[in-house]
Short mmCIF file of C-alpha atoms (C1' of nucleotides) in Angstrom, two decimals:
data_model
loop_
_atom_site.label_atom_id
_atom_site.label_comp_id
_atom_site.label_asym_id
_atom_site.label_seq_id
_atom_site.Cartn_x
_atom_site.Cartn_y
_atom_site.Cartn_z
CA UNK A 1 -62.05 -17.90 33.69
CA UNK A 2 -60.44 -17.33 30.30
CA UNK A 3 -58.55 -14.08 29.98
CA UNK A 4 -57.45 -12.83 26.59
CA UNK A 5 -55.33 -9.87 25.66
CA UNK A 6 -57.42 -7.54 23.54
CA UNK A 7 -55.52 -5.18 21.27
CA UNK A 8 -58.52 -2.87 21.39
CA UNK A 9 -58.12 -2.21 25.12
CA UNK A 10 -54.42 -3.09 25.33
CA UNK A 11 -55.18 -5.27 28.31
CA UNK A 12 -56.30 -8.72 29.31
CA UNK A 13 -60.04 -9.10 29.54
CA UNK A 14 -62.30 -11.87 30.69
CA UNK A 15 -63.59 -13.63 27.62
CA UNK A 16 -67.36 -13.60 27.34
CA UNK A 17 -68.86 -14.77 24.06
CA UNK A 18 -71.74 -12.90 22.48
CA UNK A 19 -73.81 -16.05 22.42
CA UNK A 20 -73.26 -18.28 25.47
CA UNK A 21 -71.26 -21.39 24.64
CA UNK A 22 -70.47 -20.28 21.11
CA UNK A 23 -67.46 -18.55 19.67
CA UNK A 24 -67.28 -17.00 16.25
CA UNK A 25 -63.72 -16.30 15.16
CA UNK A 26 -62.18 -14.88 12.02
CA UNK A 27 -58.48 -14.90 11.23
CA UNK A 28 -56.73 -13.19 8.35
CA UNK A 29 -55.07 -15.87 6.33
CA UNK A 30 -52.60 -15.95 3.50
CA UNK A 31 -52.16 -13.97 0.36
CA UNK A 32 -51.38 -16.83 -1.95
CA UNK A 33 -48.61 -15.85 -4.33
CA UNK A 34 -45.79 -17.82 -2.72
CA UNK A 35 -45.07 -20.59 -0.24
CA UNK A 36 -45.87 -20.15 3.45
CA UNK A 37 -42.95 -19.09 5.57
CA UNK A 38 -42.50 -19.65 9.27
CA UNK A 39 -44.42 -16.47 10.09
CA UNK A 40 -47.49 -17.84 8.35
CA UNK A 41 -46.96 -21.13 10.14
CA UNK A 42 -47.05 -19.29 13.43
CA UNK A 43 -50.43 -17.73 12.68
CA UNK A 44 -51.85 -21.06 11.62
CA UNK A 45 -50.53 -22.93 14.64
CA UNK A 46 -51.35 -20.24 17.18
CA UNK A 47 -54.96 -19.87 16.13
CA UNK A 48 -55.26 -23.62 15.77
CA UNK A 49 -54.25 -23.94 19.41
CA UNK A 50 -56.65 -21.19 20.41
CA UNK A 51 -59.45 -22.99 18.59
CA UNK A 52 -58.53 -26.32 20.16
CA UNK A 53 -58.41 -24.82 23.62
CA UNK A 54 -61.76 -23.07 23.22
CA UNK A 55 -63.24 -26.39 22.16
CA UNK A 56 -61.51 -28.15 25.06
CA UNK A 57 -63.26 -25.61 27.27
CA UNK A 58 -66.56 -26.62 25.77
CA UNK A 59 -67.20 -23.78 23.36
CA UNK A 60 -68.81 -24.46 20.03
CA UNK A 61 -66.35 -22.64 17.78
CA UNK A 62 -66.90 -21.48 14.25
CA UNK A 63 -63.48 -20.72 12.85
CA UNK A 64 -63.17 -18.79 9.61
CA UNK A 65 -59.82 -18.16 7.96
CA UNK A 66 -59.83 -16.45 4.61
CA UNK A 67 -57.63 -16.71 1.58
CA UNK A 68 -56.66 -13.57 -0.30
CA UNK A 69 -56.46 -14.70 -3.87
CA UNK A 70 -56.50 -11.40 -5.72
CA UNK A 71 -54.20 -8.44 -5.13
CA UNK A 72 -51.31 -6.49 -6.65
CA UNK A 73 -48.64 -9.00 -5.72
CA UNK A 74 -50.59 -11.89 -7.10
CA UNK A 75 -51.10 -10.06 -10.37
CA UNK A 76 -47.45 -9.10 -10.54
CA UNK A 77 -46.25 -12.63 -9.82
CA UNK A 78 -48.64 -14.18 -12.31
CA UNK A 79 -47.38 -11.76 -14.94
CA UNK A 80 -43.78 -12.63 -14.15
CA UNK A 81 -44.61 -16.29 -14.55
CA UNK A 82 -46.69 -15.68 -17.64
CA UNK A 83 -49.65 -17.56 -16.22
CA UNK A 84 -53.24 -16.69 -15.33
CA UNK A 85 -53.47 -15.43 -11.77
CA UNK A 86 -55.93 -18.17 -10.99
CA UNK A 87 -53.41 -20.87 -11.88
CA UNK A 88 -50.92 -19.27 -9.53
CA UNK A 89 -53.30 -18.96 -6.61
CA UNK A 90 -54.71 -22.44 -7.05
CA UNK A 91 -51.20 -23.86 -6.85
CA UNK A 92 -50.27 -21.95 -3.72
CA UNK A 93 -53.55 -22.62 -1.98
CA UNK A 94 -52.79 -26.29 -2.44
CA UNK A 95 -49.27 -25.80 -1.10
CA UNK A 96 -50.65 -23.92 1.89
CA UNK A 97 -53.00 -26.78 2.68
CA UNK A 98 -50.12 -29.22 2.51
CA UNK A 99 -48.06 -27.15 4.92
CA UNK A 100 -50.99 -26.62 7.23
CA UNK A 101 -51.82 -30.33 7.30
CA UNK A 102 -48.19 -31.24 7.92
CA UNK A 103 -48.14 -28.96 10.94
CA UNK A 104 -51.17 -30.69 12.38
CA UNK A 105 -53.42 -27.67 11.95
CA UNK A 106 -57.11 -28.51 11.97
CA UNK A 107 -58.58 -26.84 8.89
CA UNK A 108 -60.81 -23.86 9.61
CA UNK A 109 -64.53 -24.54 9.41
CA UNK A 110 -64.90 -22.08 6.57
CA UNK A 111 -62.20 -20.84 4.23
CA UNK A 112 -63.66 -18.14 2.02
CA UNK A 113 -61.77 -16.74 -0.93
CA UNK A 114 -61.87 -13.10 -1.94
CA UNK A 115 -62.68 -13.98 -5.55
CA UNK A 116 -65.69 -16.00 -4.41
CA UNK A 117 -66.98 -13.07 -2.40
CA UNK A 118 -67.23 -10.36 -5.04
CA UNK A 119 -71.01 -9.89 -4.67
CA UNK A 120 -70.70 -9.36 -0.91
CA UNK A 121 -67.81 -6.97 -1.46
CA UNK A 122 -69.73 -4.95 -4.05
CA UNK A 123 -72.71 -4.79 -1.74
CA UNK A 124 -70.62 -3.48 1.12
CA UNK A 125 -68.91 -0.86 -1.03
CA UNK A 126 -72.30 0.30 -2.26
CA UNK A 127 -73.59 0.52 1.29
CA UNK A 128 -70.58 2.59 2.30
CA UNK A 129 -71.19 4.96 -0.59
CA UNK A 130 -74.89 5.17 0.28
CA UNK A 131 -74.08 5.97 3.87
CA UNK A 132 -71.64 8.65 2.91
CA UNK A 133 -68.52 6.79 4.08
CA UNK A 134 -67.12 6.33 0.59
CA UNK A 135 -66.74 8.22 -2.67
CA UNK A 136 -65.74 7.52 -6.24
CA UNK A 137 -62.48 9.15 -7.28
CA UNK A 138 -61.66 10.73 -10.61
CA UNK A 139 -59.77 7.63 -11.68
CA UNK A 140 -62.67 5.26 -11.03
CA UNK A 141 -61.35 3.98 -7.73
CA UNK A 142 -63.69 3.97 -4.76
CA UNK A 143 -62.24 5.31 -1.52
CA UNK A 144 -63.24 5.18 2.10
CA UNK A 145 -63.52 8.65 3.60
CA UNK A 146 -61.71 8.22 6.89
CA UNK A 147 -62.93 11.55 8.21
CA UNK A 148 -66.48 10.15 8.36
CA UNK A 149 -65.57 7.50 10.90
CA UNK A 150 -65.25 9.16 14.27
CA UNK A 151 -63.34 6.44 16.08
CA UNK A 152 -60.80 5.79 13.34
CA UNK A 153 -57.55 4.77 15.02
CA UNK A 154 -59.09 3.16 18.08
CA UNK A 155 -57.55 -0.23 17.45
CA UNK A 156 -54.01 0.78 16.60
CA UNK A 157 -53.86 3.72 18.97
CA UNK A 158 -53.26 6.11 16.13
CA UNK A 159 -54.39 9.65 16.10
CA UNK A 160 -55.64 10.98 12.80
CA UNK A 161 -53.72 14.19 13.29
CA UNK A 162 -50.51 12.21 13.89
CA UNK A 163 -51.09 10.13 10.82
CA UNK A 164 -51.66 13.22 8.78
CA UNK A 165 -48.46 14.72 10.10
CA UNK A 166 -46.55 11.61 9.02
CA UNK A 167 -44.46 11.98 5.94
CA UNK A 168 -44.73 8.50 4.62
CA UNK A 169 -48.26 8.54 3.32
CA UNK A 170 -48.29 8.17 -0.41
CA UNK A 171 -49.79 11.05 -2.31
CA UNK A 172 -52.57 10.10 -4.63
CA UNK A 173 -54.43 12.80 -6.46
CA UNK A 174 -57.66 10.85 -6.69
CA UNK A 175 -58.04 10.82 -2.92
CA UNK A 176 -59.45 13.81 -1.15
CA UNK A 177 -57.41 12.89 1.92
CA UNK A 178 -54.14 10.97 1.97
CA UNK A 179 -55.49 8.80 4.80
CA UNK A 180 -58.38 7.54 2.72
CA UNK A 181 -57.94 4.01 1.49
CA UNK A 182 -59.18 2.18 -1.54
CA UNK A 183 -62.24 -0.06 -1.46
CA UNK A 184 -62.47 -0.82 -5.15
CA UNK A 185 -59.63 -0.46 -7.62
CA UNK A 186 -60.39 0.37 -11.22
CA UNK A 187 -58.77 -2.17 -13.52
CA UNK A 188 -55.84 -1.24 -15.72
CA UNK A 189 -55.76 -2.82 -19.17
CA UNK A 190 -55.00 -6.52 -18.99
CA UNK A 191 -55.67 -6.87 -15.28
CA UNK A 192 -58.13 -9.37 -13.87
CA UNK A 193 -61.37 -7.57 -13.11
CA UNK A 194 -65.02 -7.85 -12.20
CA UNK A 195 -67.87 -5.67 -13.32
CA UNK A 196 -69.18 -3.13 -10.87
CA UNK A 197 -71.38 -0.04 -10.78
CA UNK A 198 -68.13 1.97 -10.89
CA UNK A 199 -66.61 0.13 -13.81
CA UNK A 200 -64.44 -2.95 -14.13
CA UNK A 201 -62.14 -3.42 -11.18
CA UNK A 202 -61.16 -5.50 -8.22
CA UNK A 203 -61.48 -5.26 -4.45
CA UNK A 204 -59.06 -3.28 -2.36
CA UNK A 205 -57.19 -5.27 0.23
CA UNK A 206 -59.18 -4.44 3.34
CA UNK A 207 -62.74 -4.70 2.07
CA UNK A 208 -62.58 -8.41 1.36
CA UNK A 209 -62.06 -9.26 5.02
CA UNK A 210 -64.92 -7.03 6.13
CA UNK A 211 -67.20 -8.61 3.57
CA UNK A 212 -66.15 -12.21 4.18
CA UNK A 213 -66.15 -12.03 7.95
CA UNK A 214 -69.54 -10.39 8.31
CA UNK A 215 -70.93 -12.62 5.60
CA UNK A 216 -69.86 -15.79 7.41
CA UNK A 217 -70.16 -14.72 11.02
CA UNK A 218 -72.61 -11.86 11.09
CA UNK A 219 -72.18 -8.16 11.68
CA UNK A 220 -70.89 -8.69 15.20
CA UNK A 221 -68.68 -11.59 16.24
CA UNK A 222 -66.30 -12.57 19.03
CA UNK A 223 -62.71 -12.84 17.92
CA UNK A 224 -60.70 -11.47 15.05
CA UNK A 225 -57.07 -12.50 14.76
CA UNK A 226 -53.98 -12.13 12.69
CA UNK A 227 -50.37 -11.07 12.77
CA UNK A 228 -49.42 -7.92 14.64
CA UNK A 229 -48.46 -6.19 11.43
CA UNK A 230 -52.09 -6.27 10.37
CA UNK A 231 -53.24 -4.09 13.24
CA UNK A 232 -52.64 -1.03 11.15
CA UNK A 233 -53.83 -0.30 8.62
CA UNK A 234 -55.61 -3.53 7.75
CA UNK A 235 -57.66 -4.18 10.87
CA UNK A 236 -58.19 -0.53 11.60
CA UNK A 237 -59.68 -0.21 8.15
CA UNK A 238 -61.77 -3.32 8.58
CA UNK A 239 -63.38 -1.76 11.61
CA UNK A 240 -64.08 1.45 9.74
CA UNK A 241 -65.61 -0.47 6.85
CA UNK A 242 -67.63 -2.96 8.81
CA UNK A 243 -68.96 -0.64 11.46
CA UNK A 244 -69.49 2.07 8.88
CA UNK A 245 -71.52 -0.29 6.73
CA UNK A 246 -73.46 -2.21 9.37
CA UNK A 247 -73.81 0.39 12.07
CA UNK A 248 -73.01 -2.31 14.64
CA UNK A 249 -69.98 -3.08 16.72
CA UNK A 250 -67.78 -5.35 14.62
CA UNK A 251 -65.55 -7.47 16.86
CA UNK A 252 -65.26 -7.85 20.63
CA UNK A 253 -61.74 -9.25 20.95
CA UNK A 254 -58.82 -8.51 18.66
CA UNK A 255 -55.97 -10.99 19.03
CA UNK A 256 -52.61 -10.41 17.38
CA UNK A 257 -49.67 -12.75 17.37
CA UNK A 258 -46.06 -11.60 17.51
CA UNK A 259 -43.52 -12.01 14.77
CA UNK A 260 -41.05 -14.68 14.00
CA UNK A 261 -37.65 -13.09 14.10
CA UNK A 262 -34.35 -14.01 12.71
CA UNK A 263 -31.27 -12.38 14.17
CA UNK A 264 -33.47 -10.02 16.19
CA UNK A 265 -35.24 -8.84 13.08
CA UNK A 266 -38.71 -9.52 11.74
CA UNK A 267 -38.87 -12.39 9.31
CA UNK A 268 -40.68 -11.10 6.26
CA UNK A 269 -41.09 -11.35 2.57
CA UNK A 270 -39.93 -7.82 1.99
CA UNK A 271 -36.73 -8.28 3.99
CA UNK A 272 -36.09 -11.55 2.22
CA UNK A 273 -34.90 -13.18 5.44
CA UNK A 274 -37.51 -15.91 5.58
CA UNK A 275 -37.51 -19.67 5.68
CA UNK A 276 -40.43 -21.44 4.07
CA UNK A 277 -42.31 -24.07 5.96
CA UNK A 278 -41.29 -26.70 3.48
CA UNK A 279 -37.62 -25.82 3.74
CA UNK A 280 -37.79 -26.36 7.47
CA UNK A 281 -39.92 -29.49 7.20
CA UNK A 282 -37.27 -31.01 4.99
CA UNK A 283 -34.96 -30.96 7.99
CA UNK A 284 -37.20 -31.28 11.03
CA UNK A 285 -40.24 -33.33 11.82
CA UNK A 286 -43.36 -31.21 11.60
CA UNK A 287 -44.16 -31.76 15.25
CA UNK A 288 -40.80 -30.25 16.18
CA UNK A 289 -41.69 -27.10 14.29
CA UNK A 290 -45.08 -26.98 15.96
CA UNK A 291 -43.54 -27.47 19.38
CA UNK A 292 -40.97 -24.78 18.65
CA UNK A 293 -43.75 -22.32 17.80
CA UNK A 294 -45.48 -23.05 21.10
CA UNK A 295 -42.38 -22.53 23.25
CA UNK A 296 -43.10 -18.82 23.09
CA UNK A 297 -46.30 -17.13 24.22
CA UNK A 298 -48.16 -16.13 21.07
CA UNK A 299 -47.73 -12.37 21.52
CA UNK A 300 -44.00 -12.59 22.18
CA UNK A 301 -41.40 -12.64 19.47
CA UNK A 302 -40.23 -16.06 18.36
CA UNK A 303 -36.60 -16.19 17.38
CA UNK A 304 -35.74 -18.58 14.62
CA UNK A 305 -32.53 -20.42 15.38
CA UNK A 306 -31.28 -23.92 14.61
CA UNK A 307 -30.40 -24.36 18.24
CA UNK A 308 -33.98 -23.67 19.27
CA UNK A 309 -35.30 -26.26 16.85
CA UNK A 310 -32.79 -28.77 18.19
CA UNK A 311 -34.03 -27.92 21.65
CA UNK A 312 -37.61 -28.53 20.56
CA UNK A 313 -36.59 -31.84 19.08
CA UNK A 314 -35.01 -32.87 22.37
CA UNK A 315 -38.06 -31.83 24.36
CA UNK A 316 -40.30 -34.02 22.23
CA UNK A 317 -37.85 -36.87 22.64
CA UNK A 318 -38.30 -36.54 26.37
CA UNK A 319 -42.08 -36.60 26.09
CA UNK A 320 -42.23 -39.51 23.71
CA UNK A 321 -39.69 -41.42 25.77
CA UNK A 322 -42.04 -41.09 28.72
CA UNK A 323 -44.95 -42.32 26.62
CA UNK A 324 -42.98 -45.16 25.09
CA UNK A 325 -44.24 -48.63 25.85
CA UNK A 326 -47.34 -47.53 27.74
CA UNK A 327 -50.58 -49.35 26.96
CA UNK A 328 -53.74 -47.44 26.13
CA UNK A 329 -55.64 -46.34 29.18
CA UNK A 330 -58.17 -43.85 30.43
CA UNK A 331 -56.58 -40.62 31.66
CA UNK A 332 -56.25 -40.55 35.43
CA UNK A 333 -57.79 -37.72 37.37
CA UNK A 334 -55.18 -37.67 40.12
CA UNK A 335 -53.09 -34.61 40.73
CA UNK A 336 -53.77 -31.05 39.68
CA UNK A 337 -52.13 -31.31 36.27
CA UNK A 338 -55.25 -30.60 34.27
CA UNK A 339 -56.25 -27.71 36.51
CA UNK A 340 -52.78 -26.21 36.20
CA UNK A 341 -52.78 -26.75 32.46
CA UNK A 342 -56.15 -25.04 32.08
CA UNK A 343 -55.08 -22.21 34.36
CA UNK A 344 -52.04 -21.60 32.17
CA UNK A 345 -54.10 -21.64 29.00
CA UNK A 346 -56.78 -19.51 30.60
CA UNK A 347 -54.15 -16.84 31.01
CA UNK A 348 -54.14 -15.63 27.43
CA UNK A 349 -53.11 -19.01 26.06
CA UNK A 350 -49.84 -19.24 27.92
CA UNK A 351 -48.41 -22.23 26.10
CA UNK A 352 -44.92 -22.09 27.69
CA UNK A 353 -46.53 -22.35 31.09
CA UNK A 354 -48.79 -25.14 29.84
CA UNK A 355 -45.77 -26.99 28.51
CA UNK A 356 -44.10 -26.67 31.91
CA UNK A 357 -47.10 -28.51 33.38
CA UNK A 358 -46.68 -31.20 30.75
CA UNK A 359 -43.04 -31.61 31.73
CA UNK A 360 -44.07 -32.08 35.34
CA UNK A 361 -46.58 -34.63 34.17
CA UNK A 362 -43.93 -36.40 32.10
CA UNK A 363 -41.80 -36.68 35.21
CA UNK A 364 -44.73 -38.22 37.06
CA UNK A 365 -45.14 -40.70 34.21
CA UNK A 366 -41.47 -41.65 34.29
CA UNK A 367 -41.55 -42.03 38.03
CA UNK A 368 -44.62 -44.23 37.87
CA UNK A 369 -42.99 -46.35 35.18
CA UNK A 370 -39.83 -46.68 37.23
CA UNK A 371 -41.75 -47.68 40.31
CA UNK A 372 -43.99 -50.00 38.36
CA UNK A 373 -46.98 -48.03 39.58
CA UNK A 374 -50.35 -49.02 38.22
CA UNK A 375 -51.30 -45.55 37.09
CA UNK A 376 -48.34 -45.06 34.72
CA UNK A 377 -50.53 -45.71 31.71
CA UNK A 378 -53.27 -43.45 33.04
CA UNK A 379 -50.80 -40.65 33.62
CA UNK A 380 -49.46 -41.17 30.14
CA UNK A 381 -52.98 -40.96 28.79
CA UNK A 382 -53.49 -37.70 30.65
CA UNK A 383 -50.28 -36.37 29.16
CA UNK A 384 -51.51 -37.26 25.71
CA UNK A 385 -54.90 -35.74 26.35
CA UNK A 386 -53.55 -32.40 27.53
CA UNK A 387 -50.84 -32.29 24.88
CA UNK A 388 -53.57 -32.93 22.36
CA UNK A 389 -55.07 -29.56 23.22
CA UNK A 390 -51.83 -28.13 21.87
CA UNK A 391 -51.90 -30.52 18.94
CA UNK A 392 -48.85 -32.36 20.25
CA UNK A 393 -47.93 -35.92 21.23
CA UNK A 394 -50.69 -37.55 19.24
CA UNK A 395 -48.32 -39.77 17.30
CA UNK A 396 -46.85 -43.18 17.99
CA UNK A 397 -43.79 -42.74 20.24
CA UNK A 398 -41.77 -45.22 18.21
CA UNK A 399 -42.61 -43.37 15.02
CA UNK A 400 -41.27 -40.17 16.48
CA UNK A 401 -38.23 -41.65 18.16
CA UNK A 402 -37.21 -43.91 15.31
CA UNK A 403 -38.49 -41.81 12.45
CA UNK A 404 -37.44 -38.45 11.24
CA UNK A 405 -34.26 -39.38 9.45
CA UNK A 406 -35.95 -40.84 6.44
CA UNK A 407 -32.94 -40.21 4.26
CA UNK A 408 -29.50 -41.72 4.27
CA UNK A 409 -29.52 -43.37 7.71
CA UNK A 410 -29.62 -47.04 8.57
CA UNK A 411 -32.93 -48.80 8.13
CA UNK A 412 -34.79 -50.09 11.15
CA UNK A 413 -33.98 -53.66 10.09
CA UNK A 414 -30.27 -52.89 9.88
CA UNK A 415 -30.37 -51.31 13.30
CA UNK A 416 -32.22 -54.27 14.78
CA UNK A 417 -29.70 -56.66 13.27
CA UNK A 418 -26.78 -54.79 14.79
CA UNK A 419 -28.52 -54.66 18.13
CA UNK A 420 -29.00 -58.42 18.00
CA UNK A 421 -25.31 -58.88 17.23
CA UNK A 422 -24.35 -56.56 20.03
CA UNK A 423 -26.58 -58.33 22.52
CA UNK A 424 -24.99 -61.62 21.53
CA UNK A 425 -21.60 -60.07 22.30
CA UNK A 426 -22.92 -58.76 25.58
CA UNK A 427 -24.22 -62.19 26.54
CA UNK A 428 -20.70 -63.49 25.90
CA UNK A 429 -19.36 -60.61 28.00
CA UNK A 430 -17.43 -59.44 24.97
CA UNK A 431 -17.66 -55.77 25.93
CA UNK A 432 -15.17 -54.60 23.34
CA UNK A 433 -17.27 -55.96 20.49
CA UNK A 434 -20.49 -54.74 22.08
CA UNK A 435 -19.08 -51.23 22.44
CA UNK A 436 -17.72 -51.27 18.93
CA UNK A 437 -21.18 -52.00 17.56
CA UNK A 438 -22.71 -49.34 19.73
CA UNK A 439 -20.14 -46.81 18.53
CA UNK A 440 -20.87 -47.77 14.98
CA UNK A 441 -24.56 -47.13 15.52
CA UNK A 442 -23.80 -43.90 17.32
CA UNK A 443 -21.87 -42.76 14.26
CA UNK A 444 -25.07 -43.36 12.28
CA UNK A 445 -26.93 -41.20 14.80
CA UNK A 446 -28.57 -44.14 16.55
CA UNK A 447 -28.79 -44.03 20.33
CA UNK A 448 -29.16 -47.30 22.25
CA UNK A 449 -30.84 -47.73 25.58
CA UNK A 450 -30.36 -50.99 27.46
CA UNK A 451 -33.36 -51.44 29.68
CA UNK A 452 -34.72 -54.18 31.86
CA UNK A 453 -36.97 -55.33 29.04
CA UNK A 454 -34.25 -55.32 26.40
CA UNK A 455 -32.49 -52.80 24.21
CA UNK A 456 -34.42 -49.98 22.63
CA UNK A 457 -33.13 -47.45 20.13
CA UNK A 458 -33.92 -44.07 18.71
CA UNK A 459 -32.52 -41.63 16.23
CA UNK A 460 -30.57 -38.87 17.92
"C1'" G B 1 -40.69 12.33 14.98
"C1'" G B 2 -45.63 9.78 16.80
"C1'" C B 3 -47.53 5.26 18.88
"C1'" C B 4 -46.77 0.24 20.84
"C1'" G B 5 -44.08 -4.07 23.13
"C1'" G B 6 -39.63 -5.97 25.39
"C1'" G B 7 -34.83 -6.23 28.44
"C1'" U B 8 -34.97 -12.71 33.66
"C1'" G B 9 -29.51 -17.50 35.46
"C1'" G B 10 -24.69 -20.55 29.88
"C1'" C B 11 -29.15 -20.89 26.17
"C1'" A B 12 -34.54 -20.82 25.56
"C1'" G B 13 -38.61 -19.10 28.27
"C1'" A B 14 -42.77 -18.36 32.20
"C1'" G B 15 -43.98 -15.88 36.54
"C1'" U B 16 -44.34 -13.29 41.23
"C1'" G B 17 -44.46 -7.49 46.11
"C1'" G B 18 -41.43 -11.45 50.91
"C1'" U B 19 -41.30 -18.96 49.39
"C1'" U B 20 -38.80 -24.33 43.38
"C1'" A B 21 -41.04 -22.01 37.05
"C1'" U B 22 -40.06 -25.50 33.19
"C1'" G B 23 -36.68 -27.58 29.31
"C1'" C B 24 -31.63 -27.93 27.58
"C1'" A B 25 -26.55 -27.38 29.28
"C1'" G B 26 -23.34 -27.90 34.20
"C1'" C B 27 -22.26 -30.39 38.86
"C1'" G B 28 -23.08 -34.60 42.62
"C1'" G B 29 -25.67 -39.29 43.52
"C1'" A B 30 -28.72 -43.82 42.26
"C1'" C B 31 -29.21 -47.27 38.26
"C1'" U B 32 -25.80 -49.61 34.20
"C1'" G B 33 -20.41 -54.27 32.34
"C1'" C B 34 -19.58 -49.17 30.55
"C1'" A B 35 -23.09 -46.03 28.51
"C1'" A B 36 -27.89 -44.03 27.24
"C1'" A B 37 -32.54 -43.13 29.23
"C1'" U B 38 -34.77 -42.33 33.91
"C1'" C B 39 -35.05 -40.81 38.97
"C1'" C B 40 -33.03 -37.94 43.32
"C1'" G B 41 -30.19 -33.69 44.74
"C1'" U B 42 -27.63 -29.05 43.43
"C1'" G B 43 -25.07 -24.14 41.88
"C1'" G B 44 -26.61 -19.97 38.89
"C1'" A B 45 -31.21 -14.45 37.41
"C1'" C B 46 -34.20 -10.71 37.14
"C1'" G B 47 -30.68 -3.76 31.87
"C1'" U B 48 -29.56 0.88 34.78
"C1'" C B 49 -30.46 4.98 38.26
"C1'" G B 50 -33.93 6.82 41.58
"C1'" G B 51 -38.91 6.55 44.18
"C1'" U B 52 -43.03 4.04 46.94
"C1'" U B 53 -42.77 -0.02 50.68
"C1'" C B 54 -41.10 -3.23 56.67
"C1'" G B 55 -39.50 -5.56 52.00
"C1'" A B 56 -39.25 -4.99 44.63
"C1'" U B 57 -36.96 -8.84 39.68
"C1'" U B 58 -42.32 -7.84 40.44
"C1'" C B 59 -45.51 -1.09 41.40
"C1'" C B 60 -44.05 4.27 39.71
"C1'" G B 61 -40.56 7.71 37.13
"C1'" G B 62 -35.96 8.87 34.39
"C1'" C B 63 -32.10 6.72 31.50
"C1'" C B 64 -29.75 3.04 28.34
"C1'" U B 65 -30.93 -0.63 24.88
"C1'" C B 66 -33.61 -4.10 21.46
"C1'" G B 67 -37.79 -4.91 18.38
"C1'" G B 68 -42.40 -3.52 15.88
"C1'" C B 69 -46.19 -0.27 13.48
"C1'" C B 70 -46.80 4.57 11.14
"C1'" U B 71 -46.05 1.97 3.12
"C1'" C B 72 -47.05 -4.11 1.11
"C1'" C B 73 -46.29 -7.65 5.07
"C1'" A B 74 -48.67 -13.15 9.35
#
RNA sequence: GGCCGGGUGGCAGAGUGGUUAUGCAGCGGACUGCAAAUCCGUGGACGUCGGUUCGAUUCCGGCCUCGGCCUCCA
């Protein structure tokens, strides 16, 4: 029985899809004016794992993740660069796909862009005006009238009176209430714009997601996800827009992932304390980064630290070492590994607990290998199968163990040659020479393992 | 100020009203020419003060403390 934590109820609930066997899920994706940082990577990997697990459980999942390709920051950045905004966004969408692919993220089934959804956006704004939820301001902007939506605040736990009492709400004369938010922004001279019944302009931030999600998944769908910082105002406003426009419940389960932190502080663009995915991938294999992300339950904070990445690297070394040298086989059904794995994932996608099961399984594999047991390969296959639900351990063990340091290290041929020389010395019982060669390799970050079947090596 | 979520052994990180998380690191053993890897064993923990209870790290309350949202943010 899958339990998921629903931000709407602030508790874990049994997951029941609207349509039996099918899951419709929408996740807020990137605003493409810069490279993805680790926080974006977390969203991509977390919801990728959720999608994989739902499929593993037999659900037919339709996964939609949007791209925000028009907004203030995009316009500002394009102006700084002196290029059309479309050139900027095209470039960063491509970069995002590269990062996403590198991290082993299965692409969403549908990836709508805001600029491709203008007709749907205009239609929804018009509906909101027609239903009395929105009004046109003096400056040509269209605003959502928050006071018309009775349950405003239900997702984020805000109280309208509290919000009104807050001092940080920007004053804008065109709004009749400071809490109102913009649906359609009138274009200033020189800005990208689209024609509308209210004049040339562009969509406000929140409306695009309401329009794209309901357009792709219907008025009412199962899961809506994103980073915790989107809970308010973005998702709160999406609810107001969507339910205001359609008159139907919008989303059953709201899932929000926690932040990546650095030095106990949120990693973010505005704080400038971020690492981009490509910076990190230049130094660690992508699977290490993915593993690192999954060492923390998705709602918990994830602290960025070199030491933690090193730890992740070592954990994968352990797994791949267990898988090393095993022939292909059908996964065995012995033991309760799969049941334990599923139970962990059923509990709000508890990946750390699931990984603990995989470690137990890896031990069973090692033991079977050591004892020459017949089911070693089958256990290894089970390990691969379950890890695959997390998007891990799908590679060739040798590629992981001997790869990674693509740069200045010794080539595989050089390493093999030195191992051959060392084994000749060992055969002659010339331990001093053998150890000298091993030390030399160690200095080049090569670890040797003398086994019954010969000497194997890996990069440390 | 309002509203959320945390504080677990050297580090990371799950979980539970009374019994081993797991990984890394440490210690002992097996294996090895010596190592490495692997296996076996092992020490070490639940912010603080109260309450409920036969019994709380686990439930409740206060306190301390960290983080987040309330403005763009994954």
